[in-house]
XYZ file of C-alpha atoms in Angstrom:
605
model
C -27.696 64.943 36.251
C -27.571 63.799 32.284
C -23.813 64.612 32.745
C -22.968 63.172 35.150
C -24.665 59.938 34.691
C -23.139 60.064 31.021
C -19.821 59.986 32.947
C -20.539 57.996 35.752
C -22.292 54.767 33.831
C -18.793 53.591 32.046
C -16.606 54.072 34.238
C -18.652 52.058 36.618
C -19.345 49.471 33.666
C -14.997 49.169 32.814
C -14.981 48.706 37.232
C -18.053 46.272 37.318
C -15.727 44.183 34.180
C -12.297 44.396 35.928
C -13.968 43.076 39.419
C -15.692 40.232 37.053
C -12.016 39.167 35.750
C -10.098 39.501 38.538
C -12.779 37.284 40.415
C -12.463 34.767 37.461
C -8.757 35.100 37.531
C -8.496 34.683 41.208
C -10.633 31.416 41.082
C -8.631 30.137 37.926
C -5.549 30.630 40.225
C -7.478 28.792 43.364
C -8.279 25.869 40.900
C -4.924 25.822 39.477
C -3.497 25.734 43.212
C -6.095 23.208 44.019
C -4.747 20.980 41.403
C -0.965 21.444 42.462
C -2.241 20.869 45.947
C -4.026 17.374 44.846
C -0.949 16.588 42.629
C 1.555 17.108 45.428
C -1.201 14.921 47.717
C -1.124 12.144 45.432
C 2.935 12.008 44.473
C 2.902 11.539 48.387
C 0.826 9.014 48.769
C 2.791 7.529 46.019
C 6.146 8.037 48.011
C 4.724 7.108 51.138
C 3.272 3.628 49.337
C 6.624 2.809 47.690
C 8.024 3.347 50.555
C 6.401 0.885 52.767
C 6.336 -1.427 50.526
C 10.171 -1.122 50.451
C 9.937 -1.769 53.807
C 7.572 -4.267 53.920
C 10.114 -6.345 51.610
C 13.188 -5.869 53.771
C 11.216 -6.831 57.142
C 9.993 -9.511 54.712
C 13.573 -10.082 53.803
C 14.848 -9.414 57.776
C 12.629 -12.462 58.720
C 13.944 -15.046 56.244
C 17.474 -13.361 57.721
C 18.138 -12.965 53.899
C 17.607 -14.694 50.457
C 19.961 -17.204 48.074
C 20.081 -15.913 44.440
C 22.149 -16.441 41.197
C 25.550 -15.066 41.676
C 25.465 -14.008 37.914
C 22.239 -12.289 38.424
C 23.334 -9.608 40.051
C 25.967 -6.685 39.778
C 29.283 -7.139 41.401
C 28.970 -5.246 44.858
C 32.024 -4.772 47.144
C 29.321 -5.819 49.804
C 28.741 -8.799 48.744
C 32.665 -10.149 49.097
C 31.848 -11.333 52.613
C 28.531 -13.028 51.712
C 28.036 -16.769 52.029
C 28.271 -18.593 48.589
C 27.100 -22.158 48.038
C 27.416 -24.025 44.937
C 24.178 -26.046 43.274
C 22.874 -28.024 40.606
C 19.655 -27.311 38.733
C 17.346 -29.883 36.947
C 18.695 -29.650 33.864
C 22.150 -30.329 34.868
C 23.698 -26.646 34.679
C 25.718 -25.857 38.282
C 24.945 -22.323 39.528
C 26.850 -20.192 42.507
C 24.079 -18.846 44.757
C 25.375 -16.175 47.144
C 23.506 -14.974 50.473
C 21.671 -11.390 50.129
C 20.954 -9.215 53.086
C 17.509 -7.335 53.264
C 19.620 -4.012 52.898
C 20.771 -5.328 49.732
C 17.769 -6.564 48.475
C 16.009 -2.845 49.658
C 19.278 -1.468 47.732
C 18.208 -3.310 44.389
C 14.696 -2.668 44.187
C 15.891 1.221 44.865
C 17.725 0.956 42.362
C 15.564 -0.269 39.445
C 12.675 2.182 40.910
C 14.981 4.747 39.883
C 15.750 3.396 36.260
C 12.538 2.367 35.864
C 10.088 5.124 36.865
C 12.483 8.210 38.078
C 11.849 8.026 41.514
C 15.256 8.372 43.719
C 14.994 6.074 46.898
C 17.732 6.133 49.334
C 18.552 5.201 52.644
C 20.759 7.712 55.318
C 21.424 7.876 58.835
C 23.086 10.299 60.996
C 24.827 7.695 62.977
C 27.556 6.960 59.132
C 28.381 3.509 58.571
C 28.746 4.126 54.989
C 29.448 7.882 54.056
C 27.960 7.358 50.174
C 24.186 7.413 52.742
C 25.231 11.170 54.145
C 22.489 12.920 54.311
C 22.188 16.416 53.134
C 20.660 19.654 54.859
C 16.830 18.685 54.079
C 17.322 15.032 55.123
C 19.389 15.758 58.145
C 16.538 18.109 59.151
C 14.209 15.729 58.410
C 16.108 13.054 60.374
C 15.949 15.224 63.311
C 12.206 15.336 62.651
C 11.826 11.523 63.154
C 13.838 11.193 66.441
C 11.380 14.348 67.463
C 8.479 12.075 67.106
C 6.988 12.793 63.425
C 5.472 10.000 61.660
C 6.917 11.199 58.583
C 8.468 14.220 56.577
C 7.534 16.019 53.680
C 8.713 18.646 51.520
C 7.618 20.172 48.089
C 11.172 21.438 46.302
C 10.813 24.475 44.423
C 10.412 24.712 40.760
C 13.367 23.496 38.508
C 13.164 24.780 34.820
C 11.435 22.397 32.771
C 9.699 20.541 35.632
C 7.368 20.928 37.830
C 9.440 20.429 41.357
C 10.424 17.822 43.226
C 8.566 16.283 46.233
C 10.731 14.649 48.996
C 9.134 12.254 51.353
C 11.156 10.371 54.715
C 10.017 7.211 56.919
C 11.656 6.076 60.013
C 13.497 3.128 59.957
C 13.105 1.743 63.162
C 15.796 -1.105 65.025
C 14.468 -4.508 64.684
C 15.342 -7.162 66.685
C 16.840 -8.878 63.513
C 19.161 -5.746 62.562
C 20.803 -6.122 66.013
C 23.061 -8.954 64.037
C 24.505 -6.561 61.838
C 23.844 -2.863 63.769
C 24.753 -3.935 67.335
C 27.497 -1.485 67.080
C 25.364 1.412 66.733
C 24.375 1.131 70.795
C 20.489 1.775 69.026
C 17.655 -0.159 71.056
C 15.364 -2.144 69.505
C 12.647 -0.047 68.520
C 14.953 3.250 68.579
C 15.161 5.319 65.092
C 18.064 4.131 63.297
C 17.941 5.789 60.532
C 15.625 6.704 57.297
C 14.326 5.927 53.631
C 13.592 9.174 51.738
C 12.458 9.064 48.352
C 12.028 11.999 45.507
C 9.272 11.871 43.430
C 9.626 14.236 39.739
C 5.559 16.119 40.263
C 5.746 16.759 36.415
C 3.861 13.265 35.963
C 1.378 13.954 38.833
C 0.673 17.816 37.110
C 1.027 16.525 33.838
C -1.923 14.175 34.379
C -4.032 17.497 35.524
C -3.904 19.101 32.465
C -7.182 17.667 31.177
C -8.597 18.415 34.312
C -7.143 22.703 34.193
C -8.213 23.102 30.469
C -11.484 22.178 31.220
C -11.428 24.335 34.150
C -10.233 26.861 32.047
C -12.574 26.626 29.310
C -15.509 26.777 32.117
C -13.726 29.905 33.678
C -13.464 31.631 29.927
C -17.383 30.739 29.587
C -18.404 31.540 33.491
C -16.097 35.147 32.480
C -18.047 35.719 29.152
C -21.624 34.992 30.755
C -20.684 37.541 33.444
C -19.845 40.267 31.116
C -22.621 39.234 29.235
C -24.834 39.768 32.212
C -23.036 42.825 33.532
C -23.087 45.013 30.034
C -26.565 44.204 29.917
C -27.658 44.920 33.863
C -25.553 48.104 33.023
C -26.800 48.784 29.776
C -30.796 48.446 31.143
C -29.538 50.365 34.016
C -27.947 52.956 32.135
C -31.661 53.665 30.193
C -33.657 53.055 33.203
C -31.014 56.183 34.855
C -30.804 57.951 31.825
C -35.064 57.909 31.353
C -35.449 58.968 34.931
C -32.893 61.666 34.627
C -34.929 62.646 31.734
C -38.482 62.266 33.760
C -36.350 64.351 35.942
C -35.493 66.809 33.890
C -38.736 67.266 32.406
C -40.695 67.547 35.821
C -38.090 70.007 36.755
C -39.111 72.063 33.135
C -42.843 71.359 34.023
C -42.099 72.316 37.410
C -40.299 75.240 36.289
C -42.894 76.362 33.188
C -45.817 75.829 35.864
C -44.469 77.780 38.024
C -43.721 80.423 35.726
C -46.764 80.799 34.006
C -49.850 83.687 34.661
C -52.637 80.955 35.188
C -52.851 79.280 38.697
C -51.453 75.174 38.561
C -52.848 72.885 41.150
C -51.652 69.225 41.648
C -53.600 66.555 44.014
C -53.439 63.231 44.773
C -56.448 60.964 44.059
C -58.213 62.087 47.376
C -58.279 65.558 46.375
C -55.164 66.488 49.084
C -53.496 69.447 47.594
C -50.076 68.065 46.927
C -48.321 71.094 44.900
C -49.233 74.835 43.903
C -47.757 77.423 41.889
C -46.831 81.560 42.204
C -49.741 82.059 40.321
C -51.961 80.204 42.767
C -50.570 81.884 45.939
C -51.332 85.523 44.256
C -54.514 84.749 42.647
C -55.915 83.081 46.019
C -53.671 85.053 48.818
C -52.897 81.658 50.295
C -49.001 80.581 51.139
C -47.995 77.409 49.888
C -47.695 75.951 53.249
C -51.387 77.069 53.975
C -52.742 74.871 51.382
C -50.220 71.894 51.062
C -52.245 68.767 52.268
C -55.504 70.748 52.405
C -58.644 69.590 50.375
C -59.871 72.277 47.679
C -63.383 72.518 49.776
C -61.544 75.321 51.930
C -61.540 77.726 47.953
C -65.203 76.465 47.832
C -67.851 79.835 47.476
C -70.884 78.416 48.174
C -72.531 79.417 44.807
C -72.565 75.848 43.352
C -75.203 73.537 44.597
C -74.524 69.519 45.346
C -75.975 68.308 41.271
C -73.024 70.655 40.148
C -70.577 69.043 42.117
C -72.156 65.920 41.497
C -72.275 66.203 37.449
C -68.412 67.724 37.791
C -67.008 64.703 39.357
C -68.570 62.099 37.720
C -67.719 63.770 33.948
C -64.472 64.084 35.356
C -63.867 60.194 36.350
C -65.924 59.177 33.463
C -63.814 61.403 30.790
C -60.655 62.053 32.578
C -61.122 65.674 32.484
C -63.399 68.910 33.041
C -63.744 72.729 31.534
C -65.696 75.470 32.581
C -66.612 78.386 34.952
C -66.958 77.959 38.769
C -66.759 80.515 41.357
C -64.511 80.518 43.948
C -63.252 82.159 47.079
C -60.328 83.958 48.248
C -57.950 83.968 51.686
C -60.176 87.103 52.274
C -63.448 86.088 51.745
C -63.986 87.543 47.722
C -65.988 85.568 45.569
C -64.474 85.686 42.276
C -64.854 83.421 39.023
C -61.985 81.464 37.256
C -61.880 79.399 34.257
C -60.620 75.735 35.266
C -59.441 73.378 33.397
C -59.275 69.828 35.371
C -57.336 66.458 33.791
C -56.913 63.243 35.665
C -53.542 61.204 35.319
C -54.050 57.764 35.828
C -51.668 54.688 36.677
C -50.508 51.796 34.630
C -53.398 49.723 36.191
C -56.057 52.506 34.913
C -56.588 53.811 38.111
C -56.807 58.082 38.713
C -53.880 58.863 40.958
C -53.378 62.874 40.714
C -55.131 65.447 39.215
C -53.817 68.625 37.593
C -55.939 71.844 37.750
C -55.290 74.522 35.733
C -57.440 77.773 36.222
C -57.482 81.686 35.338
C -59.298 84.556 37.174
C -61.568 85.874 34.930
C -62.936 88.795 36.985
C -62.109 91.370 34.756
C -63.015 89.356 31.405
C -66.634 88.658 33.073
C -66.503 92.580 33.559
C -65.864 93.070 30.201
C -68.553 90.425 29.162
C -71.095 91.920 31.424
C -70.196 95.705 29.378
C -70.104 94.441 26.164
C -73.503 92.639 26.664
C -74.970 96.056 28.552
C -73.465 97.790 25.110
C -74.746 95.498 23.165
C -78.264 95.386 24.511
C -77.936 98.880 24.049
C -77.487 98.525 20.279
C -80.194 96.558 19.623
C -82.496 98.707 21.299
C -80.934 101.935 19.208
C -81.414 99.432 16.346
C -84.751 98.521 17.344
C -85.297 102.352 17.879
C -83.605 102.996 14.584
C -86.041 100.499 12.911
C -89.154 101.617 14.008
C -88.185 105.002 12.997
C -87.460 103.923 9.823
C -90.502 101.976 9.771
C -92.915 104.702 10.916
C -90.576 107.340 7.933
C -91.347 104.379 5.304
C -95.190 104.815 6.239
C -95.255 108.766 6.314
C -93.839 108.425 3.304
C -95.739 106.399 1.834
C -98.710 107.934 3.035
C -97.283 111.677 1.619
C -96.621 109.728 -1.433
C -100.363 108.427 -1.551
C -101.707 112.140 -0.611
C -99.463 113.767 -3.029
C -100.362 111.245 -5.718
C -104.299 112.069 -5.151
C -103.958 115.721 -4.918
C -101.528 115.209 -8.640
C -104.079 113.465 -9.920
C -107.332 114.861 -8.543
C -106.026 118.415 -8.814
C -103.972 118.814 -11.187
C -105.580 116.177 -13.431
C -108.403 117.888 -13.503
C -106.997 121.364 -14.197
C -105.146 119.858 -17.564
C -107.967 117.788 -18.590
C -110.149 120.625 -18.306
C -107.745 122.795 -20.011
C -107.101 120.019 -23.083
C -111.121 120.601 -23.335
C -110.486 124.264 -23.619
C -107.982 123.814 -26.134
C -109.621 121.244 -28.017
C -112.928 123.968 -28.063
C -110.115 126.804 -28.980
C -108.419 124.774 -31.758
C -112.368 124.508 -33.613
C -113.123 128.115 -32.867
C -109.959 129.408 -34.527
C -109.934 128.207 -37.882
C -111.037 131.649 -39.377
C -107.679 132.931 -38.017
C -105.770 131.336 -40.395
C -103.388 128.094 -40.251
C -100.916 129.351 -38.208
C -103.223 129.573 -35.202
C -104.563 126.114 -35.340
C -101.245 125.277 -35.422
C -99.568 127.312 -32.449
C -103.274 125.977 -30.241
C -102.548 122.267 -31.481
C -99.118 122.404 -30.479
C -100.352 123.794 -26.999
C -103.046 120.710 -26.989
C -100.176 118.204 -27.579
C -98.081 119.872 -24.602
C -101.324 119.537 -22.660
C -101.984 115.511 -23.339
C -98.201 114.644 -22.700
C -98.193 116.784 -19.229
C -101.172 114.303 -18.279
C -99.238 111.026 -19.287
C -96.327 112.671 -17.626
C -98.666 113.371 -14.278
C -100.339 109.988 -14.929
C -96.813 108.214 -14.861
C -95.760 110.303 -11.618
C -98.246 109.646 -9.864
C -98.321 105.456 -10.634
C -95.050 105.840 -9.497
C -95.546 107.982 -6.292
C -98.556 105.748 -5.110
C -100.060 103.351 -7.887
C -103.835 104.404 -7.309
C -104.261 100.242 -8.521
C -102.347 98.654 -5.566
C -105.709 100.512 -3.104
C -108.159 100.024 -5.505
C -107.660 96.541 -7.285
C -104.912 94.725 -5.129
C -101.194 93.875 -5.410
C -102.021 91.566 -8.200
C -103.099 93.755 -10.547
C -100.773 96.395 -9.322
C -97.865 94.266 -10.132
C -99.397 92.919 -13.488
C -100.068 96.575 -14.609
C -96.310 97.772 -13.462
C -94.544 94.932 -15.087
C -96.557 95.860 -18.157
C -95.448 99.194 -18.215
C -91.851 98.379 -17.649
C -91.513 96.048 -20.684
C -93.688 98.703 -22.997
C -90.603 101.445 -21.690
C -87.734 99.485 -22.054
C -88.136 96.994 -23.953
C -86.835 94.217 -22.111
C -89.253 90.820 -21.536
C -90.471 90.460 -18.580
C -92.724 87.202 -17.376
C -94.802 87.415 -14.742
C -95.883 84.266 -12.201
C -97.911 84.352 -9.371
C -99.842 81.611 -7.738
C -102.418 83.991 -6.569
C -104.792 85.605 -8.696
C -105.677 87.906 -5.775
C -103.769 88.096 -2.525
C -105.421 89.649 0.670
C -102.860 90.751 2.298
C -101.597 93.608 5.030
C -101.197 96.906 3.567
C -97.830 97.093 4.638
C -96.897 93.559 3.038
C -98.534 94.589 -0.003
C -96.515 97.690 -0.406
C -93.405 96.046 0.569
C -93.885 93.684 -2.235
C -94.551 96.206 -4.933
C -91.932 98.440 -3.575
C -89.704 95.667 -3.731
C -90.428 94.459 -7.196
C -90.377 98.240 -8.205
C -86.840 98.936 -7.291
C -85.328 95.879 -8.707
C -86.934 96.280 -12.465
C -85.706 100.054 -11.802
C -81.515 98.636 -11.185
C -82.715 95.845 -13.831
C -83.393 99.123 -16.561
C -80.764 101.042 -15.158
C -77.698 99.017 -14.875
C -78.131 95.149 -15.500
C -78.184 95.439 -19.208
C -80.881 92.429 -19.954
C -82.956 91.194 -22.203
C -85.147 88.874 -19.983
C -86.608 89.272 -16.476
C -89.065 86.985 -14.259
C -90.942 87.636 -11.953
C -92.648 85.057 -9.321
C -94.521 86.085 -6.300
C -95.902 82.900 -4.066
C -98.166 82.835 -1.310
C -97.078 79.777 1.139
C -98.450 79.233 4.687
C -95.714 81.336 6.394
C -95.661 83.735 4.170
C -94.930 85.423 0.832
C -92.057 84.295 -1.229
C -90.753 86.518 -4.036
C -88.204 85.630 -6.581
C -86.914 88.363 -9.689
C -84.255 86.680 -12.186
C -82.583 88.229 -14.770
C -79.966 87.686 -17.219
C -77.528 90.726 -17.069
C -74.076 90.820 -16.726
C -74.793 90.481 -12.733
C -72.611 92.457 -9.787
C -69.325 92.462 -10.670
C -68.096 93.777 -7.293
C -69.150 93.086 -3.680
C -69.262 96.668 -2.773
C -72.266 96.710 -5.665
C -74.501 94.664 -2.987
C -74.695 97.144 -0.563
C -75.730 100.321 -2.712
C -78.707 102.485 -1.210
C -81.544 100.490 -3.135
C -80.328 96.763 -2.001
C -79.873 98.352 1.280
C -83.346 100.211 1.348
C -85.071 96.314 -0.012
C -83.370 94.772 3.008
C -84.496 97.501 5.332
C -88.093 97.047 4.272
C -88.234 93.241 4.572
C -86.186 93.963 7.871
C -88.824 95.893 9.201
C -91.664 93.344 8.386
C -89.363 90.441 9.762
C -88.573 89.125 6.571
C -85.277 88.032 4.847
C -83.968 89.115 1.353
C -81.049 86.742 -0.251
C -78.637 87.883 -3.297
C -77.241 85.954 -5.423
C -75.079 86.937 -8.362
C -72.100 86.267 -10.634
C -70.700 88.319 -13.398
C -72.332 87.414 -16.603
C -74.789 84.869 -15.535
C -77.320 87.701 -14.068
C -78.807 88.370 -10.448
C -81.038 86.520 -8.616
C -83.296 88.047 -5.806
C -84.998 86.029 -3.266
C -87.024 87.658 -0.700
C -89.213 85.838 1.727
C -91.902 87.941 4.391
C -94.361 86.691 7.180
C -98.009 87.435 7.342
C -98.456 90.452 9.088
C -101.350 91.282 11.586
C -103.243 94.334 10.423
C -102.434 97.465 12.117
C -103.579 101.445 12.491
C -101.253 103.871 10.662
């Protein structure tokens, strides 16, 4: 189509201009012949006017029966030898010869000067001879023969001479008067009888000479007329051409949206603003089991399922005149009765004027997606209960734990703190009692003594450490105070302790969480953050306990460092109480733990 109109569109423009000039030629031509024709029409009403008035002057002359004029006056005719001649006297004394002129001679004269004078050849013929110089020739005998026919008159334009502009001829009858009988008696014409004829011929170069104005301004108006036409038709042809070529490309694109619609895996519905199905594609006809004729001028009611109530339908359309268009899921029905659910996509085209007039519907099956969905979400309900499974059992480990911890920290220190203090006595008795034995076994039981006081710091420390016997007894306040005391005294490194609490009555869980918490951070704070300061801060807000631990180590270097065993095991804790715990650290600007855990309800372990 873009080819062809390509081809098409200047070949009709060079035909649309060569009708245009050969109209503007063919009425230059009429107008010229018009003006020859009005030319010719006034050189004959010329002829035919000097004609009759030579006529008019010989009947004039016929009725006087001829005139008297000077002798010396006028040339020296043959004709005139039998002419009457008088002799006068003027006025002034000067004698004059007047001779007698007959109308033909006077017709004759005036002939003669119109000829000198203004180039028009007047002559008189007959075809009855009296005087062979009047012969007439082929176009005056014809037109001779005219006149006894009947014809008023007879005309004749002569063709073109070089130079000129042709000659017209004109003949009037010259009928028999009753005062040419005199002198034409001899002819046996009657009075009124054709006895001959005055022709004239008249040079049209004047008469088209004098319509020049007239044709160059007929010309100029023609070259105008011939411009404004091509004007107009290049620029009909050139908004034509645009208009054909955008519509060829309109066509060519709904042919390629035709084409891509039809070719693609979702299902493409077109309808006019009343919701008549006007167009469907492949995809349509295999995802519904419908033909296209089936559905063609059907209303999409007949896909309807009967799942959606009226306020669906009712928010749907009025979103869709409202915004122009419309996503989500709706379920539908098959040709054979399945309910099934798509994923539609509705957007309204609208006019010039702003009114909808089609809408386009694109839309998917998504049967086996919402299987999918409806897995994963079984799957994943599954996970969280193994997590929430997972947790508890890590939960209810955490508190066996602790609670071995606690028992094996009593028996440590009930049992076997009493065993080595009670042995220390013993040794301290044994060290007095074995003086007399000499310094070397004072020495060997002292040295047995000091073995003895460090295994009960040793047990002491284990035990704190297992189960702080201070967190049951005294609270996590004084737990924490005593533990961050003891970590600065063995490392060395200052720690500042802030709470807002002097004693917090809290769940034994949340208590223990706490400690454990700030535990195992000044443990990877001595172990591998390398500072020299650490602070502490626990809070006690109204939705809970907030916990902060700063230091200023060289921080994590590596991602993969958040996510060893003890940040894992702090997050499980506070996990398993509900709580959050936040990490924030760059390399040589230290670590920053935030932890945050609800109040917890008191419960039997």
């Amino acid at each position: 189509m873009r080819k062809l109109t390509l081809i098409v569109g200047p070949a009709a423009l060079a035909l649309a201009i060569a009708l245009w000039t050969a109209l503007a030629i063919f009425s230059l031509w009429t107008q010229r012949q018009q003006l020859n024709r009005t030319a010719t029409a006034l050189a004959k009403i010329d002829a035919i006017a000097n004609l009759r008035k030579d006529m008019a002057i010989r009947k004039w002359a016929d009725t006087l029966g001829g005139v008297y004029v000077n002798e010396a006056k006028i040339p020296n005719l043959g004709s005139l030898d039998e002419q009457e001649r008088m002799a006068v006297t003027r006025g002034t004394g000067e004698n004059l010869t007047l001779v007698s002129i007959a109308p033909i001679h006077i017709l004759l004269a005036i002939q003669e000067i119109s000829q000198k004078t203004y180039g028009t050849k007047e002559r008189l013929t007959s075809l009855q001879l009296r005087n062979r110089a009047n012969a007439p020739d082929e176009w005056e005998t014809n037109a001779l023969k005219a006149l006894q026919g009947g014809a008023e008159m007879a005309t004749e334009s002569m063709p073109k001479k070089a130079g000129g502009h042709g000659l017209l001829r004109v003949m009037i009858p010259m009928k028999m008067d009753e005062e040419c009988l005199e002198c034409h008696r001899d002819t046996l014409i009657p009075v009124g009888g054709l006895r001959g004829g005055a022709s004239i011929s008249i040079d049209l170069n004047t008469y088209r000479t004098a319509q020049e104005p007239t044709w160059r301004t007929i010309q100029y108006w023609h070259f105008g007329i011939w411009l404004l036409g091509l004007t107009t038709i290049y620029a009909f042809w050139f908004v034509a051409r645009r208009r054909t070529v955008e519509q060829a490309r309109l066509e060519a694109d709904r042919r390629e949206n035709e084409t891509a619609f039809s070719a693609m895996a979702e299902g493409a519905v077109i309808t006019d603003a009343e919701g008549r199905i006007l167009w469907v594609n492949d995809a349509f006809c295999a995802i519904y089991g419908y033909t296209r004729a089936e559905v063609i001028g059907q209303n999409p009611r007949i896909l309807k399922s009967g799942r959606h109530d009226a306020a669906f339908y009712s928010e749907f359309w009025r979103q869709l005149i409202e915004t122009g268009h419309w996503r989500g899921e709706v379920w539908n029905k098959r040709k054979t009765g399945e309910i099934f659910p798509e994923e539609l996509s509705i957007q309204a085209l609208r006019g010039p004027d702003g009114r909808i007039v089609r809408f386009i519907s694109i839309f998917s099956d998504i049967t086996e997606r919402k299987r999918n969905e409806d897995e994963l979400r079984k799957q994943r309900q599954q996970l969280v209960e193994s997590e929430t499974r997972l947790r508890d059992l890590a939960e209810f480990l955490q508190t066996v734990r602790e609670e071995e911890r606690a028992r094996i920290a009593r028996e440590l220190h009930d049992e076997m703190g009493q065993a080595l203090t009670a042995l220390r006595i013993d040794l301290g008795w044994l060290r007095n009692k074995c003086q007399p034995l000499g310094a070397p076994a004072v020495e060997r039981v002292g040295t047995a003594l000091g073995v003895v006081e460090h295994s009960i710091v040793s047990l002491r420390r284990i035990s704190e450490d297992l189960r702080p016997a201070m967190l049951d007894s005294l609270g996590l306040a004084a737990a924490v105070e005593h533990h961050v005391t003891q970590f600065s005294e063995r490392t060395g490194i200052a720690c500042r302790l802030n709470m807002n609490r002097e004693e917090f009555e809290l769940d034994d869980r949340l208590a223990t969480t706490v400690f454990r918490i700030v535990q195992e951070t000044l443990t990877n704070v001595a172990r591998h953050a390398g500072a020299s300061e650490v602070t502490v801060r626990i809070d006690e807000v109204d939705d809970g306990i907030r916990l902060t631990i700063q230091d200023n180590g060289r921080g994590i270097s590596d991602a993969k460092d958040k996510k060893t065993f003890g940040l894992l095991g702090m997050r499980e804790r506070i996990a398993m109480l509900g709580g959050r715990l936040e990490i924030h650290s760059r390399p040589g600007k230290g670590t920053r733990i935030a932890g945050w855990l609800p109040h917890q309800k008191a419960t039997a372990t």
